[in-house]
PDB file of C-alpha atoms in Angstrom:
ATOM      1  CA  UNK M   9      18.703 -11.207  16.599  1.00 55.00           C
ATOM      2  CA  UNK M  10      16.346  -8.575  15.177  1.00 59.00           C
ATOM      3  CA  UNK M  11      16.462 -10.593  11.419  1.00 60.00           C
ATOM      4  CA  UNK M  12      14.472 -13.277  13.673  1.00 64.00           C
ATOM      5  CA  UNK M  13      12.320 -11.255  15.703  1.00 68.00           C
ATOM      6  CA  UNK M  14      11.237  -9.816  12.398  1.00 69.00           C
ATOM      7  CA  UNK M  15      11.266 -13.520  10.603  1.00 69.00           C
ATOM      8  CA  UNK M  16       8.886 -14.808  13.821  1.00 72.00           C
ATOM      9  CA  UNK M  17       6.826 -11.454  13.520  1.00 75.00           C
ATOM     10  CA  UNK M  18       6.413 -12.215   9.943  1.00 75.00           C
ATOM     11  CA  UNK M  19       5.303 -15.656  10.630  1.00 73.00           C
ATOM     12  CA  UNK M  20       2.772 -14.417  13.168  1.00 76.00           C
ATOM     13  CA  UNK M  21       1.152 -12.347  10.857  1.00 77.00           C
ATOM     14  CA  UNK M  22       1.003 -14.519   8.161  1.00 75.00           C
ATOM     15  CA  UNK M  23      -1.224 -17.286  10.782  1.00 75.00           C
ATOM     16  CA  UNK M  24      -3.187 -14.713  11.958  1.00 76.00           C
ATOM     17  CA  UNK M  25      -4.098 -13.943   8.970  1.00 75.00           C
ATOM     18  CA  UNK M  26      -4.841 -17.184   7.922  1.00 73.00           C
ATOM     19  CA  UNK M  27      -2.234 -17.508   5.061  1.00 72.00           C
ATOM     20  CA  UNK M  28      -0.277 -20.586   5.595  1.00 68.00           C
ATOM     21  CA  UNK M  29      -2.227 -22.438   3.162  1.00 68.00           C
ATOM     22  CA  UNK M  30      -0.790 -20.021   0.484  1.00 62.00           C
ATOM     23  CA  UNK M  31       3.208 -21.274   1.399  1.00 59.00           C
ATOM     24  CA  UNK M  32       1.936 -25.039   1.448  1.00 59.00           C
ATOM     25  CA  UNK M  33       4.650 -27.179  -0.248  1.00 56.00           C
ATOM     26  CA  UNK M  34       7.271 -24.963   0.607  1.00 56.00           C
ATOM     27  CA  UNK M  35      10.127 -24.557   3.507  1.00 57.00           C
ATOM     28  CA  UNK M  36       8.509 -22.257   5.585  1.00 60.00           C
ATOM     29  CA  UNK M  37       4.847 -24.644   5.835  1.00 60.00           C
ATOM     30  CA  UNK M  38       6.909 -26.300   8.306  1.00 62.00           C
ATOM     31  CA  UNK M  39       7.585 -24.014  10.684  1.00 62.00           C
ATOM     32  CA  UNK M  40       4.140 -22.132  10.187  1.00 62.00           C
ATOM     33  CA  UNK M  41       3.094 -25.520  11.065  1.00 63.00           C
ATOM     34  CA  UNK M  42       4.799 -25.945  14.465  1.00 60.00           C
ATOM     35  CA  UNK M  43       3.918 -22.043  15.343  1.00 61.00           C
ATOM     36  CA  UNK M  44      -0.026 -22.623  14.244  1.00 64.00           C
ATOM     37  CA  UNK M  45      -1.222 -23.863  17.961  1.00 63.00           C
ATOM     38  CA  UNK M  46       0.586 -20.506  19.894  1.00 57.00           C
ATOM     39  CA  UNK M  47      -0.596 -17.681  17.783  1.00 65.00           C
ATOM     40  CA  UNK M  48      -4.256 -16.424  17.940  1.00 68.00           C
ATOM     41  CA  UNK M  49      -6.158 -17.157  14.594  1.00 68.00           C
ATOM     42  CA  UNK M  50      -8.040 -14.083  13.824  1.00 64.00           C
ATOM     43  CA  UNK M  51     -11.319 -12.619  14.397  1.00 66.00           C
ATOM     44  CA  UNK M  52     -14.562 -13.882  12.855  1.00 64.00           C
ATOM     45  CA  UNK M  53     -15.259 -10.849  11.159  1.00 67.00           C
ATOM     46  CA  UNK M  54     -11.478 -11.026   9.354  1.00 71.00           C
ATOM     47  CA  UNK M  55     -11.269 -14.883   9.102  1.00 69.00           C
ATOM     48  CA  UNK M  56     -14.759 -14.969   7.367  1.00 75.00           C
ATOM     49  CA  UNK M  57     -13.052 -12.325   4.516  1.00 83.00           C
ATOM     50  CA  UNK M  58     -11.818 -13.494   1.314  1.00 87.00           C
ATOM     51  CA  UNK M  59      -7.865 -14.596   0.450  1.00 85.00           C
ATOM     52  CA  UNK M  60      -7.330 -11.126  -1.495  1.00 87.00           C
ATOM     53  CA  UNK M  61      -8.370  -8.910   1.174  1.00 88.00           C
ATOM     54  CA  UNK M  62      -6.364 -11.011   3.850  1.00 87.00           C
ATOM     55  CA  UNK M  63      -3.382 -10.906   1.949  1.00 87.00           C
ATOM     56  CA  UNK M  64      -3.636  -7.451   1.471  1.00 89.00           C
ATOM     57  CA  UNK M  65      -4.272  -6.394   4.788  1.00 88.00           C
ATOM     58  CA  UNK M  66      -1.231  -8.732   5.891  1.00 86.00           C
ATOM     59  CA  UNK M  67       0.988  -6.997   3.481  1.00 87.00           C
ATOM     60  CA  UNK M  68       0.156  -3.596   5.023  1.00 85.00           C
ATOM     61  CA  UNK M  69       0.399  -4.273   8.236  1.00 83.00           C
ATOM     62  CA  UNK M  70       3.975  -5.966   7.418  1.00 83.00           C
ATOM     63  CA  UNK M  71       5.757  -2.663   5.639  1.00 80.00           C
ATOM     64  CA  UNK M  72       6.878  -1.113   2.716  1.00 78.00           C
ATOM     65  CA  UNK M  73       8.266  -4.310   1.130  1.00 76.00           C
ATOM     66  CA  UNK M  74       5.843  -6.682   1.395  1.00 80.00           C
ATOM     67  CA  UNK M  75       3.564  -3.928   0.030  1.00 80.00           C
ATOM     68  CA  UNK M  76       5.887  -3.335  -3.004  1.00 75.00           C
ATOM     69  CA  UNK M  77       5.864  -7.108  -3.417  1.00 76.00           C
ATOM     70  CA  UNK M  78       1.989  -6.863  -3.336  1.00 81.00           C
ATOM     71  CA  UNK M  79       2.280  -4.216  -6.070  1.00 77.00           C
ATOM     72  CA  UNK M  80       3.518  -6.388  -8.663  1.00 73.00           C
ATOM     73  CA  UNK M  81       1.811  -9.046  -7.571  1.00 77.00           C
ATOM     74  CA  UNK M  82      -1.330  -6.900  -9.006  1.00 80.00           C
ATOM     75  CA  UNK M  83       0.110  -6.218 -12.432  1.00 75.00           C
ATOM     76  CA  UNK M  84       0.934  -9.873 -13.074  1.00 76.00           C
ATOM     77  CA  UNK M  85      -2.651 -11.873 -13.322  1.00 79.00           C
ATOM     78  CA  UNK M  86      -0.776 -14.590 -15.749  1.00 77.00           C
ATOM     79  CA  UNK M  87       0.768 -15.706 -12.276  1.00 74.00           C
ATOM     80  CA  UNK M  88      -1.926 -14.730  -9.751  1.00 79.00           C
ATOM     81  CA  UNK M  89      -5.613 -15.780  -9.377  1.00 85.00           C
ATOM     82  CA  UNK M  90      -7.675 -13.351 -10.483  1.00 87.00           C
ATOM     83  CA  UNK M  91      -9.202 -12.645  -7.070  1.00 88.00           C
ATOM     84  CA  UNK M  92      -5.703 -11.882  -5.316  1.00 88.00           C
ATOM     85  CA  UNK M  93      -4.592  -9.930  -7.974  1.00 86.00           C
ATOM     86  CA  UNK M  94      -7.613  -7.576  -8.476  1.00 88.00           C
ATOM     87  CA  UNK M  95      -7.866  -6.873  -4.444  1.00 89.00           C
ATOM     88  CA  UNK M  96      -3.554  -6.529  -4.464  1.00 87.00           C
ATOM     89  CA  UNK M  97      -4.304  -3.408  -6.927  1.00 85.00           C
ATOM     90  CA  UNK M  98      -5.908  -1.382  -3.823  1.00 85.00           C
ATOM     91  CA  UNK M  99      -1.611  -1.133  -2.615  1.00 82.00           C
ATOM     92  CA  UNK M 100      -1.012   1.068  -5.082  1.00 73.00           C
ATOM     93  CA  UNK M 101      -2.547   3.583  -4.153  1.00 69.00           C
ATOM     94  CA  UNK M 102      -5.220   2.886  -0.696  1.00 73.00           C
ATOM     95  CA  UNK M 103      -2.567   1.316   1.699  1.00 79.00           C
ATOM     96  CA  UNK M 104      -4.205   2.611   5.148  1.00 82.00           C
ATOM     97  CA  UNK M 105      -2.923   6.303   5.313  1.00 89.00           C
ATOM     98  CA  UNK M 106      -1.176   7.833   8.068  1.00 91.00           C
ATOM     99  CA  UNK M 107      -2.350  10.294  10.070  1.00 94.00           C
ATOM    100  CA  UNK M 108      -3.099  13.518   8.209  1.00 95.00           C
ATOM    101  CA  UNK M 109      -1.923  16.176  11.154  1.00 96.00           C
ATOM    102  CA  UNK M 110       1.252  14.252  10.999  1.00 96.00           C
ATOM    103  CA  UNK M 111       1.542  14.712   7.681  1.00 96.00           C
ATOM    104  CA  UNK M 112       1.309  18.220   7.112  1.00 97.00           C
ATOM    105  CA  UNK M 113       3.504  18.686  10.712  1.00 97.00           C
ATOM    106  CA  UNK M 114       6.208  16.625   8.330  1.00 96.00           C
ATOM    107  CA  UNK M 115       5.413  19.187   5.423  1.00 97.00           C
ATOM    108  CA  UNK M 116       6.193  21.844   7.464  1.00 97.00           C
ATOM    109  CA  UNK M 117       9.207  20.182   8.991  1.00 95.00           C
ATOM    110  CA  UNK M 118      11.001  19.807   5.043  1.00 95.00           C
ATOM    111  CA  UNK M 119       9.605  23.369   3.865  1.00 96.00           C
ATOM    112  CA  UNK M 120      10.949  24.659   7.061  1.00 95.00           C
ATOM    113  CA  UNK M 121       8.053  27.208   7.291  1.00 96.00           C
ATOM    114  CA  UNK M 122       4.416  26.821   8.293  1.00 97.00           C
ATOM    115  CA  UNK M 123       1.965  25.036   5.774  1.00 97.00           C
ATOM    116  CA  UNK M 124      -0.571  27.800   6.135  1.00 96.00           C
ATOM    117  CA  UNK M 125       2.317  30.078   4.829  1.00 96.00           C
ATOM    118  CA  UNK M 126       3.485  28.095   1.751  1.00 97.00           C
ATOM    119  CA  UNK M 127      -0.361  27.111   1.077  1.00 98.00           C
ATOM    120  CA  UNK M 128      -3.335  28.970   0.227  1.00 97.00           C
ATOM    121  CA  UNK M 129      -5.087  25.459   1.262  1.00 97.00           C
ATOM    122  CA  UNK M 130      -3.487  21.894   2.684  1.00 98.00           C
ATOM    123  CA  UNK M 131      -5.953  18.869   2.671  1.00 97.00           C
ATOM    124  CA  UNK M 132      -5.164  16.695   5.548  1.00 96.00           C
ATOM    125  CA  UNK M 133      -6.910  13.964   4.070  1.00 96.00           C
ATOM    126  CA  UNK M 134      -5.208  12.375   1.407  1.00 95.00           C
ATOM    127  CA  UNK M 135      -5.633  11.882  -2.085  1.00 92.00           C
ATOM    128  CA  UNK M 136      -3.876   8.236  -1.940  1.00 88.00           C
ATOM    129  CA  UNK M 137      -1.343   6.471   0.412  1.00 87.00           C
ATOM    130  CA  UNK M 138       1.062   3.786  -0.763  1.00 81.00           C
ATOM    131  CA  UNK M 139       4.143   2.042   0.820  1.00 80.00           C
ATOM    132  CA  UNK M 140       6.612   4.618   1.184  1.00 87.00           C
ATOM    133  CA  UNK M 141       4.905   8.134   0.973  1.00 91.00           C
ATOM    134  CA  UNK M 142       1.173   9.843   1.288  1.00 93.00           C
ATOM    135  CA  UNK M 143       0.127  12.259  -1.391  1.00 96.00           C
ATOM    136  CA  UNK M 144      -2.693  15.394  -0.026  1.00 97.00           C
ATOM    137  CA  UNK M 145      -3.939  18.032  -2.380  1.00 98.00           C
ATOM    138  CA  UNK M 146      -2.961  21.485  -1.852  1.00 98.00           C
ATOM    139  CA  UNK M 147      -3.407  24.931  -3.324  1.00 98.00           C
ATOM    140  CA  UNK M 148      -0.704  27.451  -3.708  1.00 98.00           C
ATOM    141  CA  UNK M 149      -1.240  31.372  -2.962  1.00 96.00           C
ATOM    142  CA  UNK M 150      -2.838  32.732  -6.579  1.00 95.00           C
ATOM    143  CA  UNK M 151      -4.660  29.329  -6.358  1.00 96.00           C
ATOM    144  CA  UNK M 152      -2.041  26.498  -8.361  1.00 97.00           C
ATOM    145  CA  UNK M 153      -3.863  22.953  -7.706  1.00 98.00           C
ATOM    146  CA  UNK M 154      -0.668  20.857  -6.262  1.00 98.00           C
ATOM    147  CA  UNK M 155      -0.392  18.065  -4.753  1.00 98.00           C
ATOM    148  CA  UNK M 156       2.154  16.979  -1.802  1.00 98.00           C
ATOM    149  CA  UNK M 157       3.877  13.982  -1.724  1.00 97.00           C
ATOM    150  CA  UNK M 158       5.394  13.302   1.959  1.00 97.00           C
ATOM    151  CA  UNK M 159       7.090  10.105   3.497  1.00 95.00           C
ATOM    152  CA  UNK M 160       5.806   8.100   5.858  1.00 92.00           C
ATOM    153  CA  UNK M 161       7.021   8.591   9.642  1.00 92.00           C
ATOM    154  CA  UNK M 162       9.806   6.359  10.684  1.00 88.00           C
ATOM    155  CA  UNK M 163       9.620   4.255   7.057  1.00 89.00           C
ATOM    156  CA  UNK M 164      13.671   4.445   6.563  1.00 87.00           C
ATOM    157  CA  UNK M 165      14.179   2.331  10.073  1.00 85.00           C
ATOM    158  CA  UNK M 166      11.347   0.123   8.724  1.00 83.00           C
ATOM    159  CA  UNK M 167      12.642  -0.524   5.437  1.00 86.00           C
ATOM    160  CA  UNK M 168      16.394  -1.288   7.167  1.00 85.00           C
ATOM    161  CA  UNK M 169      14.991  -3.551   9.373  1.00 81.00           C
ATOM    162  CA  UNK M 170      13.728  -5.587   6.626  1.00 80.00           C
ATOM    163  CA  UNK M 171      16.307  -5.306   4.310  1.00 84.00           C
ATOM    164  CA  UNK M 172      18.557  -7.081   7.208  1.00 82.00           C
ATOM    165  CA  UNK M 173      16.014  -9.876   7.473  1.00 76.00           C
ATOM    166  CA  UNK M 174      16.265 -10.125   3.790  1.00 76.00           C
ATOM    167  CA  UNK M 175      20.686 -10.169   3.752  1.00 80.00           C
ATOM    168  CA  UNK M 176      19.837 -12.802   6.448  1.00 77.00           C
ATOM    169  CA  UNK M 177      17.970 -15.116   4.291  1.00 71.00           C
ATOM    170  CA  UNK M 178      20.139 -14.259   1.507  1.00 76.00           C
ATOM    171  CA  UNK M 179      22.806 -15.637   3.623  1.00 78.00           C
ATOM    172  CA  UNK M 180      21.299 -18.946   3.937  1.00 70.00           C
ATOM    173  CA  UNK M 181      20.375 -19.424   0.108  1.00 69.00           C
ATOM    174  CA  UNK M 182      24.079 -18.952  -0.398  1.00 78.00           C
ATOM    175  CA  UNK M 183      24.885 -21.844   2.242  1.00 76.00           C
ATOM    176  CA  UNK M 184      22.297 -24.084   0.789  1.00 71.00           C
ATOM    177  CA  UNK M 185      20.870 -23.750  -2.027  1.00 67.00           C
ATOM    178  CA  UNK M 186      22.512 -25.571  -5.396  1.00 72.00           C
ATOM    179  CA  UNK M 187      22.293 -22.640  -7.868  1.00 72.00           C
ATOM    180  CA  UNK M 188      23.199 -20.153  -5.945  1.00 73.00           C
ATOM    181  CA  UNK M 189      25.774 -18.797  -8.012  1.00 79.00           C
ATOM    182  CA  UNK M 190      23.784 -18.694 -10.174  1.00 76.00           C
ATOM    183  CA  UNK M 191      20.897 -16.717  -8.230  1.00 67.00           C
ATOM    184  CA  UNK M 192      23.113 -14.451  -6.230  1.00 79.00           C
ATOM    185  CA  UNK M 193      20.868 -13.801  -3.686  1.00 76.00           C
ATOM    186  CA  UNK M 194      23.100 -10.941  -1.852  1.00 82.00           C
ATOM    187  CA  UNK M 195      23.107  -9.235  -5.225  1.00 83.00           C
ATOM    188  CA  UNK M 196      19.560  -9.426  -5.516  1.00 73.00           C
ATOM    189  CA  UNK M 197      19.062  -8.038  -2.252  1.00 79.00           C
ATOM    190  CA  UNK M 198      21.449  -4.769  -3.101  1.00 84.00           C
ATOM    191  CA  UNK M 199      19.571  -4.103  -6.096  1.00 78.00           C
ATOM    192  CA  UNK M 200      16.072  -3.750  -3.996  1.00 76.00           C
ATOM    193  CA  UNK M 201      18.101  -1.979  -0.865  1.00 84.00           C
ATOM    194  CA  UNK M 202      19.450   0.313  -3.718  1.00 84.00           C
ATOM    195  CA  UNK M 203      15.623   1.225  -5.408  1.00 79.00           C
ATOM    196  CA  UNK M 204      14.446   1.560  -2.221  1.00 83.00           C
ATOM    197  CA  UNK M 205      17.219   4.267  -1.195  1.00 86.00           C
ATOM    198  CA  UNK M 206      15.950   5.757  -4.495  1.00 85.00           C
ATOM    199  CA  UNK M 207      12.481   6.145  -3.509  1.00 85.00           C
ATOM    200  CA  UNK M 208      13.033   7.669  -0.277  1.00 90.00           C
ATOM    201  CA  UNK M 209      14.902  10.031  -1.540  1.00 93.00           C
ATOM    202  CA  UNK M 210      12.361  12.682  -3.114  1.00 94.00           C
ATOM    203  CA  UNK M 211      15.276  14.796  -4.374  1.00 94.00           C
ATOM    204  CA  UNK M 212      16.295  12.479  -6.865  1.00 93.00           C
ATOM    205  CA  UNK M 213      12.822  11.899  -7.798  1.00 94.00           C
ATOM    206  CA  UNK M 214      11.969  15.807  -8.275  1.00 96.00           C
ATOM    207  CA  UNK M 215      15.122  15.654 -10.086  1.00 96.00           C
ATOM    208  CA  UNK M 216      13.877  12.802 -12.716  1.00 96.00           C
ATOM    209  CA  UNK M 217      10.551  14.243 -13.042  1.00 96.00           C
ATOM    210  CA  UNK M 218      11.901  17.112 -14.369  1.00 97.00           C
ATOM    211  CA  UNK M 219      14.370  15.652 -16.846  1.00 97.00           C
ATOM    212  CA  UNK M 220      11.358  13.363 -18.079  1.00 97.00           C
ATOM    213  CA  UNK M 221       8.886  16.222 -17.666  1.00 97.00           C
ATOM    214  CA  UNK M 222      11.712  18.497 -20.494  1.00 97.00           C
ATOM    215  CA  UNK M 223      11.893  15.501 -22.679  1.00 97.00           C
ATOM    216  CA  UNK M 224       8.590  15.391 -23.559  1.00 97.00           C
ATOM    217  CA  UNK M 225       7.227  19.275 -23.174  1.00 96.00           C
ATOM    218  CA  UNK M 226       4.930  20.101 -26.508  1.00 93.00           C
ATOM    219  CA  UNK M 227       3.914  16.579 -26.472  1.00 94.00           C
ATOM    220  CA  UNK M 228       0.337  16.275 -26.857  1.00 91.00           C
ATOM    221  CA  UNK M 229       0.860  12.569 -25.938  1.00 93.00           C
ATOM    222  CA  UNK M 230       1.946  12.170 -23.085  1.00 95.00           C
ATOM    223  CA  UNK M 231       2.176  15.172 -20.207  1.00 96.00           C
ATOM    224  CA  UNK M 232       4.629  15.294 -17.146  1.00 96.00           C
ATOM    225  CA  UNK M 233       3.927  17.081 -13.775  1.00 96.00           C
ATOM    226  CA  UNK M 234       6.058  20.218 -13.168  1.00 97.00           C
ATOM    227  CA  UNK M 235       7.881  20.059  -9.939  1.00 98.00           C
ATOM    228  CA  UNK M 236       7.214  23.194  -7.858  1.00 98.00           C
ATOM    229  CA  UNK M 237      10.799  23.443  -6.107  1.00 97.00           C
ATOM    230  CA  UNK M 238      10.382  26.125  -3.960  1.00 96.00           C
ATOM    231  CA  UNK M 239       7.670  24.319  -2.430  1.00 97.00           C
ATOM    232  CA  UNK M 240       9.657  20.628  -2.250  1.00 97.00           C
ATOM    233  CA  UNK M 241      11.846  19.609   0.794  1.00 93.00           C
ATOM    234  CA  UNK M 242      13.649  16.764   2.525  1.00 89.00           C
ATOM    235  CA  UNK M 243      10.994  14.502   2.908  1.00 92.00           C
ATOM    236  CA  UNK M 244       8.240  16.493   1.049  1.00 96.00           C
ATOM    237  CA  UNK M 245       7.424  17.043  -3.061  1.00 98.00           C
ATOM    238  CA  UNK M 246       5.198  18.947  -4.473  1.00 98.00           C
ATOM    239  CA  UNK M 247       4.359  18.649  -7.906  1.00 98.00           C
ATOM    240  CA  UNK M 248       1.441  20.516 -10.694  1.00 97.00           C
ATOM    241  CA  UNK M 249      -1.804  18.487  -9.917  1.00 96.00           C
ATOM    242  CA  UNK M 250      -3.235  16.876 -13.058  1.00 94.00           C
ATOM    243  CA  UNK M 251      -6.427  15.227 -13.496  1.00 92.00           C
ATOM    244  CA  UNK M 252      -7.963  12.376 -15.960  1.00 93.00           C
ATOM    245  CA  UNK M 253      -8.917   9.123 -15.711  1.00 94.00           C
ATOM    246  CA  UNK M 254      -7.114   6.275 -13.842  1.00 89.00           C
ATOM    247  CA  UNK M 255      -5.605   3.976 -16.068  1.00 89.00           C
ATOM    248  CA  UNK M 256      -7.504   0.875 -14.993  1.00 85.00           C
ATOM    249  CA  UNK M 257     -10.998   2.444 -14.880  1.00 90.00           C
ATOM    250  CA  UNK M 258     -11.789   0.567 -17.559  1.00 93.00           C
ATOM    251  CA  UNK M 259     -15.505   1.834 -17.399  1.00 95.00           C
ATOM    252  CA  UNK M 260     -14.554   5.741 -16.871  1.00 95.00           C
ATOM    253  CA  UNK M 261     -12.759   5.067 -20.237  1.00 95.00           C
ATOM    254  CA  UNK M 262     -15.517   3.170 -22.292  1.00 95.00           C
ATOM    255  CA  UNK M 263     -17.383   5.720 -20.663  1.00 94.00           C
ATOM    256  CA  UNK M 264     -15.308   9.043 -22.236  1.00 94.00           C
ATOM    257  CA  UNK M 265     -15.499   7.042 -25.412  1.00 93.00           C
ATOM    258  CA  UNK M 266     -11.606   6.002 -25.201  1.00 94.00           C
ATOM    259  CA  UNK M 267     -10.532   3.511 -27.910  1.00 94.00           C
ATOM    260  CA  UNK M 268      -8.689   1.220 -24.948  1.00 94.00           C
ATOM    261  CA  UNK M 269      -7.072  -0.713 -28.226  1.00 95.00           C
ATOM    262  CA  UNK M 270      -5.449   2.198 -29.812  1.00 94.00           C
ATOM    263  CA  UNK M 271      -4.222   3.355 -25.666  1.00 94.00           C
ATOM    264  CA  UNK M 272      -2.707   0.386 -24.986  1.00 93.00           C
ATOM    265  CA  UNK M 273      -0.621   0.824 -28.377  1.00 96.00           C
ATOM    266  CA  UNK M 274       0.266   4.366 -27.704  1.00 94.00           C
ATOM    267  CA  UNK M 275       1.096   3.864 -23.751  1.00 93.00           C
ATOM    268  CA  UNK M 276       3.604   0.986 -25.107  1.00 94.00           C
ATOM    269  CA  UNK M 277       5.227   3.185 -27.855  1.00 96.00           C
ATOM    270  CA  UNK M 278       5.397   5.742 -25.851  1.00 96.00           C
ATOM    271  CA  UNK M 279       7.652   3.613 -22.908  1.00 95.00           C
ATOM    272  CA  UNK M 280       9.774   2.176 -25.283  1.00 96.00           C
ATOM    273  CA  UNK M 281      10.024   5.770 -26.704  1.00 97.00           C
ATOM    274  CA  UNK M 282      11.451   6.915 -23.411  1.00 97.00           C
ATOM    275  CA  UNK M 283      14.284   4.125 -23.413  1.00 96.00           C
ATOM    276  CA  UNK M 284      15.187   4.347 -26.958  1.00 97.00           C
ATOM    277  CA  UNK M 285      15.174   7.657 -27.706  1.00 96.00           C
ATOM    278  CA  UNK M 286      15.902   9.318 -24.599  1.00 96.00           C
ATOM    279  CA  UNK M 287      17.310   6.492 -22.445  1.00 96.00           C
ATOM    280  CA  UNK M 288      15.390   7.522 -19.699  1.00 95.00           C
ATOM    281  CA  UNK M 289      12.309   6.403 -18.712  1.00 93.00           C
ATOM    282  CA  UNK M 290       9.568   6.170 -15.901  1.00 92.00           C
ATOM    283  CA  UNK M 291      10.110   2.803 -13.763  1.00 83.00           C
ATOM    284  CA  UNK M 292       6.634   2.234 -12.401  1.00 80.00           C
ATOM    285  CA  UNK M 293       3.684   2.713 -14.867  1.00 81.00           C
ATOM    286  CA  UNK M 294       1.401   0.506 -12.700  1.00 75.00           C
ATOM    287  CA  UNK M 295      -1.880   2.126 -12.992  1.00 76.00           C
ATOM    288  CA  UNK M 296      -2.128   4.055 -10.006  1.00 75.00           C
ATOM    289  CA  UNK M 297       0.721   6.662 -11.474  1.00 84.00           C
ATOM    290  CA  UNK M 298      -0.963   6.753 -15.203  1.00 91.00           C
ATOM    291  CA  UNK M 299      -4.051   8.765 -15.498  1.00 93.00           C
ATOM    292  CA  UNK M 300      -5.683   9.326 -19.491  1.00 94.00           C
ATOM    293  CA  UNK M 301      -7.177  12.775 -20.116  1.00 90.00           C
ATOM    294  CA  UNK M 302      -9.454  13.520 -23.626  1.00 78.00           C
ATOM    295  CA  UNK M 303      -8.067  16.355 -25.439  1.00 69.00           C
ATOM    296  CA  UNK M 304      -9.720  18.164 -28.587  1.00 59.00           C
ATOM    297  CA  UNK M 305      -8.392  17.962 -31.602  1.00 54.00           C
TER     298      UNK M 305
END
């Protein structure tokens, strides 16, 4: 029962949106057909907006997966129109942020002490939101610049609720769809339930930073974030702020007079460095988690 609720809300945000057009040809025009005359179309002000920015805000409003969906959606313009894939790159890192009080009331909640006592300074407006967790800037007492990574309220209930609608529709591809041996859609929807446990779980991601973080200390190549641990939580990580350029700025970098040729080069041998040498590597270089920073020689 809740696997359709969240199907039909799915639906309904996808007409109100004014979306539908995007799933023509496939099963689910149908019923988006039939539902079209009961659900409200929207506002003038949204309707009048271009594709991109509707699909984005319909992603956000419908959770953590559809946003990570959105997120590689934006890194893969040799299968998306240019103008959905350059307003999808905004869910990397500008999905509408929750509210900052909230979010330092949750800080204090995983430190289990007040913020003003484990921070000389906490920003309640945030450096950049995503899907699963909000980041704010914060200075430690002697005057570290940190920054704070802390999960969104409630986002473990929303991400089960959708990984049931998705078992659910893995369900039917196994009843009727021809290859699905060969697709093994239940298997597929493990392996997402699985990276999304992963993510929530800031632990584990402290935990990797810091193994990646000692594989590559004296590197004047690439630099890792320290983990501040005494300062990280259930629910909460705070890592060594770093600043440079955002990976995708491409005029910041023509700019700063970065050869863009010889970076896209070094960024690649430098990932494949990670899983051939060390056989460990970082699992999302999308732009928003890569910043470039000029160093003298």
């Amino acid at each position: 029962m809740k696997s359709l609720l969240r199907a039909r809300r799915i639906g309904i945000v996808l007409l109100r949106y004014g979306l539908d057009d995007l799933l023509a040809d496939t099963p689910a025009a149908r019923w988006l057909k039939l539902a079209r005359p009961f659900v409200p179309r929207a506002d003038a002000q949204l309707s009048g907006q271009p594709r991109g920015v509707r699909l984005r805000l319909a992603l956000q409003e419908l959770g953590p997966i559809f946003v990570k969906f959105g997120q590689v959606l934006s890194t893969r313009r040799d299968l998306v129109p240019p103008d959905i894939a350059t307003e999808l790159v905004l869910l990397q890192d500008r999905v509408k942020p929750f509210d900052g009080l909230q979010a330092r009331a949750l800080v204090e909640k995983a430190l289990g002490r007040p913020v003003s006592e484990a921070f000389e300074h906490f920003d309640t407006t945030p450096l950049a939101s995503a899907s699963i967790a909000q980041v704010h800037a914060a200075r430690l007492p002697g005057g570290r610049e940190v920054v704070v990574k802390v999960l969104r309220p409630g986002i473990d209930k929303q991400i089960d609720q959708d990984i049931a609608l998705l078992n659910a529709l893995a369900g039917v591809v196994e009843r009727t769809h021809p290859r699905a041996d060969k697709i093994r859609p239940r298997e597929v929807v493990a392996e997402i339930q699985a990276t999304l446990a992963a993510e929530l779980d800031l632990h584990r991601e402290g935990a990797n930073a810091s193994v990646l973080r000692r594989n590559w200390l004296g590197s004047r190549e690439l630099y890792i974030p320290e983990v501040v641990w005494d300062h990280s939580g259930e629910g909460a990580l705070t890592l060594e702020r770093v600043h440079g350029i955002p990976a995708d700025d491409i005029a910041a970098l023509d700019a700063a007079g970065i050869n863009r040729r010889a970076l896209a080069a070094n960024t690649v041998r430098l990932f494949y460095t990670q899983v051939f040498r060390d056989n460990f590597f970082h699992a999302d270089m999308h732009p928003g988690n890569v910043f470039v920073e000029t160093i003298n020689p």
